[in-house]
Coordinates of C-alpha atoms in Angstrom, one line a residue:
M1 CA -38.4 100.9 -19.8
S2 CA -40.1 102.6 -17.1
S3 CA -43.8 104.0 -18.4
L4 CA -44.2 107.5 -19.1
P5 CA -45.9 110.6 -18.0
S6 CA -49.3 111.3 -19.1
V7 CA -48.2 115.4 -18.6
Q8 CA -44.9 117.1 -19.7
K9 CA -44.0 121.0 -20.2
A10 CA -44.5 121.6 -24.3
L11 CA -43.3 125.2 -26.1
T12 CA -47.3 126.6 -27.9
A13 CA -48.1 129.8 -29.3
T14 CA -50.5 131.8 -28.3
A15 CA -54.0 132.6 -30.0
D16 CA -52.3 136.2 -30.2
H17 CA -48.5 134.6 -32.1
K18 CA -46.4 134.7 -29.1
A19 CA -44.9 131.7 -27.2
E20 CA -45.0 130.2 -23.8
V21 CA -45.4 127.4 -21.6
T22 CA -48.1 125.2 -21.3
Q23 CA -48.8 121.7 -20.1
V24 CA -49.8 119.7 -22.1
E25 CA -50.2 115.7 -23.1
V26 CA -47.0 113.4 -24.0
P27 CA -48.1 111.2 -27.4
K28 CA -48.4 107.9 -28.1
P29 CA -46.1 107.1 -31.0
N30 CA -48.3 105.9 -34.3
K31 CA -47.7 103.0 -36.1
G32 CA -44.0 103.7 -38.3
E33 CA -43.2 106.6 -35.5
V34 CA -41.1 106.6 -31.9
I35 CA -41.3 108.9 -29.1
I36 CA -37.6 110.4 -28.3
K37 CA -36.8 112.0 -25.0
N38 CA -35.2 115.4 -25.4
E39 CA -32.6 116.0 -23.9
W40 CA -31.3 118.8 -26.6
V41 CA -33.4 121.3 -28.8
A42 CA -31.7 123.4 -30.7
L43 CA -33.7 127.5 -32.2
N44 CA -33.6 128.1 -36.4
P45 CA -34.8 130.7 -37.3
T46 CA -38.2 129.3 -39.0
D47 CA -38.6 128.4 -35.4
W48 CA -39.4 132.6 -34.4
K49 CA -41.4 132.9 -37.6
H50 CA -43.5 130.8 -37.5
I51 CA -44.7 131.4 -34.2
A52 CA -44.9 135.4 -35.3
F53 CA -46.6 134.7 -38.1
I54 CA -47.5 131.1 -38.7
S55 CA -48.9 129.2 -36.0
T56 CA -52.7 128.6 -34.0
Q57 CA -52.7 128.3 -30.6
G58 CA -51.7 124.8 -29.0
A59 CA -48.7 124.2 -32.0
I60 CA -46.0 123.1 -30.5
S61 CA -42.9 124.5 -31.9
G62 CA -39.5 123.3 -32.2
C63 CA -37.4 121.0 -36.0
D64 CA -34.3 120.1 -34.1
L65 CA -33.6 117.7 -31.3
A66 CA -31.1 115.2 -29.6
G67 CA -32.6 112.8 -27.6
T68 CA -33.0 108.9 -26.5
I69 CA -35.7 106.6 -28.4
V70 CA -38.0 105.2 -25.6
S71 CA -40.8 104.0 -27.5
T72 CA -42.1 103.0 -30.9
G73 CA -44.7 102.2 -32.7
E74 CA -45.9 99.9 -34.6
G75 CA -44.1 98.6 -37.1
V76 CA -41.0 99.8 -35.6
S77 CA -38.6 97.6 -33.9
E78 CA -38.2 97.8 -30.1
S79 CA -34.1 97.7 -31.2
L80 CA -34.7 101.2 -31.6
V81 CA -35.3 101.6 -28.1
G82 CA -31.7 103.5 -26.0
K83 CA -31.1 104.3 -29.2
R84 CA -29.3 108.1 -28.9
V85 CA -30.2 109.9 -31.9
A86 CA -31.3 113.4 -33.0
G87 CA -33.2 115.1 -36.5
L88 CA -35.9 116.9 -37.4
V89 CA -39.4 117.4 -36.8
H90 CA -42.0 120.2 -38.7
G91 CA -42.5 122.0 -35.2
G92 CA -45.3 125.1 -35.2
V93 CA -47.7 123.8 -37.2
Y94 CA -49.4 120.7 -35.5
K95 CA -50.6 120.2 -31.7
D96 CA -49.0 117.1 -30.9
R97 CA -45.1 117.4 -32.4
G98 CA -42.3 119.7 -31.9
A99 CA -39.2 119.6 -30.2
F100 CA -39.1 122.4 -27.9
Q101 CA -41.2 119.8 -25.2
Q102 CA -40.0 116.9 -22.9
Y103 CA -41.2 113.7 -24.9
T104 CA -41.4 114.2 -28.7
R105 CA -43.5 111.7 -31.3
A106 CA -40.7 112.0 -34.9
D107 CA -40.5 109.8 -37.9
P108 CA -37.9 107.1 -36.8
S109 CA -36.5 107.9 -40.4
L110 CA -35.9 111.4 -40.2
Q111 CA -33.6 111.0 -36.9
F112 CA -29.6 109.0 -37.6
I113 CA -28.2 107.1 -34.9
V114 CA -25.9 109.7 -33.4
P115 CA -22.1 108.2 -33.1
D116 CA -20.4 107.3 -29.8
N117 CA -18.3 110.4 -30.3
V118 CA -20.8 112.7 -30.8
E119 CA -21.8 114.6 -27.9
L120 CA -25.4 115.0 -28.0
K121 CA -25.4 119.1 -27.7
D122 CA -23.7 119.5 -31.2
A123 CA -26.0 116.1 -32.6
S124 CA -29.2 119.0 -32.0
T125 CA -27.8 121.5 -34.0
L126 CA -28.1 119.2 -37.1
G127 CA -31.7 119.0 -37.8
V128 CA -32.6 121.4 -40.0
A129 CA -28.5 122.0 -41.5
T130 CA -28.0 119.0 -42.5
F131 CA -31.9 118.0 -44.2
T132 CA -31.3 121.4 -46.4
S133 CA -27.8 120.5 -47.6
N134 CA -28.4 117.8 -48.1
L135 CA -31.9 118.9 -50.2
A136 CA -29.9 121.6 -51.7
L137 CA -26.6 120.2 -52.7
Y138 CA -27.1 116.6 -54.0
K139 CA -31.6 115.6 -54.5
T140 CA -31.5 119.5 -56.2
L141 CA -27.8 120.2 -57.5
G142 CA -27.4 117.0 -58.0
L143 CA -23.4 116.8 -56.5
P144 CA -21.9 113.6 -55.8
T145 CA -22.3 112.8 -52.5
P146 CA -19.2 112.8 -49.5
D147 CA -18.7 108.7 -50.3
K148 CA -18.1 109.4 -54.1
P149 CA -16.3 113.1 -54.9
L150 CA -16.1 114.5 -57.8
S151 CA -12.0 113.9 -59.1
Q152 CA -11.9 117.2 -60.8
P153 CA -13.0 119.8 -58.4
K154 CA -15.8 122.5 -59.8
D155 CA -16.7 125.8 -57.4
I156 CA -19.6 126.5 -56.1
L157 CA -21.2 129.6 -54.2
I158 CA -22.1 129.3 -50.9
W159 CA -23.5 133.1 -49.9
S160 CA -23.9 133.8 -46.6
G161 CA -21.4 130.7 -45.3
A162 CA -21.6 131.7 -41.6
T163 CA -25.0 130.4 -41.4
S164 CA -26.2 126.8 -39.8
V165 CA -26.8 126.0 -43.2
G166 CA -24.3 127.3 -44.9
Q167 CA -21.3 126.3 -42.4
H168 CA -22.7 122.5 -43.3
A169 CA -23.2 123.0 -46.5
I170 CA -19.4 125.0 -46.9
Q171 CA -18.0 121.1 -45.1
L172 CA -20.0 118.8 -47.6
A173 CA -19.2 120.6 -50.5
K174 CA -16.1 120.2 -49.8
L175 CA -16.0 116.3 -48.7
S176 CA -17.6 116.2 -52.2
G177 CA -14.5 117.4 -54.1
L178 CA -15.8 120.6 -54.8
R179 CA -14.6 124.5 -54.2
V180 CA -16.1 126.2 -51.8
I181 CA -16.5 130.1 -52.4
T182 CA -18.6 131.9 -49.9
T183 CA -19.4 135.3 -47.8
A184 CA -19.6 136.2 -44.6
S185 CA -19.3 139.2 -42.3
E186 CA -15.7 139.7 -42.2
K187 CA -15.4 138.4 -38.4
N188 CA -16.0 134.7 -39.7
H189 CA -13.8 135.2 -42.3
A190 CA -11.4 132.5 -40.2
L191 CA -13.8 130.4 -39.4
L192 CA -14.8 129.3 -42.5
R193 CA -11.4 128.7 -43.7
S194 CA -11.6 126.5 -41.3
L195 CA -14.3 124.5 -42.2
G196 CA -12.5 124.4 -46.1
A197 CA -14.4 127.4 -47.5
D198 CA -11.3 128.0 -50.5
E199 CA -12.6 131.8 -51.1
V200 CA -13.9 134.3 -48.2
F201 CA -15.4 137.3 -49.2
D202 CA -17.1 139.8 -47.8
Y203 CA -20.6 140.6 -48.5
K204 CA -21.2 144.4 -48.0
D205 CA -17.9 145.3 -50.1
E206 CA -19.1 146.5 -53.0
Q207 CA -17.0 145.2 -55.2
V208 CA -18.1 141.6 -53.9
V209 CA -19.8 140.9 -57.7
Q210 CA -16.6 141.2 -59.2
K211 CA -13.9 139.6 -56.8
I212 CA -16.9 136.1 -56.8
K213 CA -16.2 135.7 -60.8
K214 CA -12.9 137.5 -60.8
A215 CA -11.7 134.0 -58.0
T216 CA -14.1 132.3 -60.4
N217 CA -13.3 133.2 -63.6
N218 CA -15.9 134.0 -64.7
Q219 CA -17.4 130.3 -65.0
L220 CA -19.7 129.9 -62.1
E221 CA -22.3 127.9 -62.0
L222 CA -23.5 126.2 -58.9
G223 CA -24.9 127.9 -55.7
L224 CA -26.9 127.7 -52.7
D225 CA -27.9 131.1 -50.7
C226 CA -28.6 130.5 -47.5
I227 CA -30.1 133.2 -46.7
S228 CA -32.3 134.2 -49.9
E229 CA -33.8 137.6 -48.7
K230 CA -32.2 141.5 -48.4
G231 CA -30.1 141.2 -52.0
S232 CA -28.6 137.9 -51.4
V233 CA -30.9 136.5 -54.4
E234 CA -29.4 139.1 -57.1
L235 CA -26.4 139.6 -55.5
S236 CA -25.7 136.0 -55.9
T237 CA -27.3 135.8 -59.0
D238 CA -25.1 138.2 -60.9
S239 CA -21.9 136.1 -59.0
F240 CA -22.6 133.4 -61.8
G241 CA -20.1 133.3 -65.0
S242 CA -21.1 134.2 -67.7
N243 CA -23.3 130.9 -69.0
G244 CA -25.2 130.6 -66.3
G245 CA -26.3 127.7 -64.0
R246 CA -28.3 127.2 -61.0
L247 CA -29.1 129.0 -57.5
T248 CA -31.0 126.8 -54.9
L249 CA -32.4 129.2 -52.0
L250 CA -34.4 129.1 -48.7
L251 CA -37.1 130.5 -49.7
P252 CA -39.2 130.8 -52.8
Y253 CA -37.7 133.6 -54.8
A254 CA -39.9 134.9 -58.7
Q255 CA -37.0 134.1 -61.3
E256 CA -38.5 137.7 -63.4
K257 CA -36.1 139.6 -60.9
V258 CA -33.1 138.0 -61.4
R259 CA -31.2 137.3 -64.6
S260 CA -33.2 134.3 -66.3
D261 CA -30.0 132.2 -67.5
V262 CA -29.7 131.9 -63.6
K263 CA -32.4 128.8 -62.6
L264 CA -33.6 129.6 -58.9
Q265 CA -34.7 126.6 -57.1
P266 CA -35.5 127.1 -53.7
V267 CA -35.7 123.7 -51.0
L268 CA -37.7 123.9 -48.0
A269 CA -36.7 120.8 -45.1
Y270 CA -40.2 120.5 -44.1
T271 CA -40.8 118.3 -48.2
I272 CA -38.7 115.7 -46.2
T273 CA -41.1 114.5 -44.4
G274 CA -43.4 113.1 -47.3
T275 CA -46.8 114.9 -46.2
E276 CA -48.3 118.4 -47.2
F277 CA -48.3 121.3 -45.8
T278 CA -49.4 124.6 -45.3
L279 CA -46.7 127.5 -45.7
F280 CA -47.6 131.5 -46.0
G281 CA -51.3 130.2 -47.8
K282 CA -48.6 128.4 -50.1
R283 CA -50.0 124.7 -50.1
Y284 CA -46.7 122.8 -50.0
P285 CA -47.6 118.5 -51.8
A286 CA -46.4 115.2 -50.0
I287 CA -43.2 114.6 -51.8
P288 CA -42.5 111.2 -51.0
E289 CA -39.2 110.7 -52.3
D290 CA -38.2 114.3 -50.4
H291 CA -38.7 111.3 -47.2
E292 CA -36.9 108.7 -48.8
D293 CA -33.8 111.2 -50.0
A294 CA -33.9 112.2 -46.6
A295 CA -33.9 108.8 -45.0
N296 CA -30.5 107.3 -46.8
W297 CA -29.1 111.0 -46.2
T298 CA -29.1 110.0 -42.4
K299 CA -27.4 106.9 -43.1
K300 CA -24.9 108.4 -44.4
L301 CA -24.3 111.6 -42.0
T302 CA -24.0 109.0 -39.1
Q303 CA -21.4 107.6 -41.4
I304 CA -19.4 110.7 -41.9
L305 CA -19.9 111.6 -38.4
A306 CA -18.3 108.2 -37.0
S307 CA -15.3 108.8 -39.2
G308 CA -14.9 112.1 -37.3
K309 CA -15.0 114.6 -40.4
L310 CA -17.2 117.2 -39.4
K311 CA -17.2 119.6 -37.3
F312 CA -19.9 121.7 -35.6
I313 CA -21.6 124.4 -35.2
K314 CA -19.8 126.9 -32.3
T315 CA -23.1 126.8 -29.6
T316 CA -23.8 128.7 -26.6
E317 CA -26.0 127.5 -24.4
L318 CA -29.6 130.0 -22.7
K319 CA -30.1 128.5 -19.2
G320 CA -33.6 128.0 -18.2
G321 CA -35.2 125.1 -20.8
L322 CA -37.6 125.7 -22.1
E323 CA -38.6 129.3 -21.7
S324 CA -35.6 130.6 -22.0
I325 CA -36.3 129.6 -25.3
I326 CA -38.7 133.0 -25.7
E327 CA -35.1 135.7 -24.7
G328 CA -33.9 132.8 -27.3
F329 CA -36.4 133.6 -30.5
E330 CA -35.1 138.1 -30.2
K331 CA -31.9 137.4 -31.0
L332 CA -32.6 135.4 -33.3
S333 CA -35.5 138.3 -34.6
S334 CA -33.7 141.5 -33.5
G335 CA -29.6 140.1 -35.5
K336 CA -27.9 139.5 -31.9
V337 CA -26.5 135.3 -33.5
S338 CA -23.7 135.2 -35.8
G339 CA -21.7 132.1 -36.1
E340 CA -23.2 130.2 -34.0
K341 CA -26.4 128.0 -31.7
L342 CA -28.3 128.3 -29.3
V343 CA -28.9 125.5 -27.3
Y344 CA -31.1 124.5 -24.6
N345 CA -30.9 122.0 -22.2
V346 CA -34.6 119.8 -21.7
S347 CA -33.6 116.6 -19.6
S348 CA -34.9 117.9 -16.6
L349 CA -37.8 120.1 -16.6

């Protein structure tokens, strides 16, 4: 493997919470780390939110990536060099790591091997979506993983199923033997049915709660709210049956604002890093078991992908590499992206 360059392009935060493309050093792997030469990166809402509200000057943006391992640190097998991988890094916080650059320092435990039947462009869309889905469905709700599905179907509500997390979670839930009830704009109903959703309702329908209750015989006990804002938490909890249950969220929400018999359980993909971090002024402690669980999930995910049982979210490539990511931020923040993922080829900047 040829030596790496000393500098590279990266999308970083400015002091006034904007994004710009700058020159940064190409990182060297620390103990237990790898360097990934990125080929494709994908946008998530958390990326523009970090730039707008959280990132300090110089922090490198981006979480989802796919590429090839080109260097390994102490304690990491050199046999990984040349492997095609995809996964997640905690972008928008650090000056020495983030997806939106040419070479990324990463934890190999949080990258999955991309099987030969999967394109890197598609694999780049999975990082945040798959680790969030795993945390929500399997670690938090305790559902069986796809290799040990339920023998009898059980209902689960996946609110906002057209999101990237929603589309992925619908498919995983079906592979785990659940009966999936979901919501989305009417234009996305056919898409979600093609992913396996059993019932799809328009979240704008004034009768949506009543329709979900009827579809689940007023016995719904499990749910995942993939948006967790703008009234979705209230609608999700109101859809539960008379016995209450548990609802996983992607954002924190006050329990006292909703039914007391539906336990709110927020998950945050960044906890899989196994390190402490601060988000919107709140300190999150390191959770080693989340890191271990995520590392185990990468192996299962590679097997599921190799089987061809997962469909990928629709991708739209914006040309122009890192510079055009700023345009993508504007599209995401203004609500112009629905049912798809914006991706960028950064292999030759």
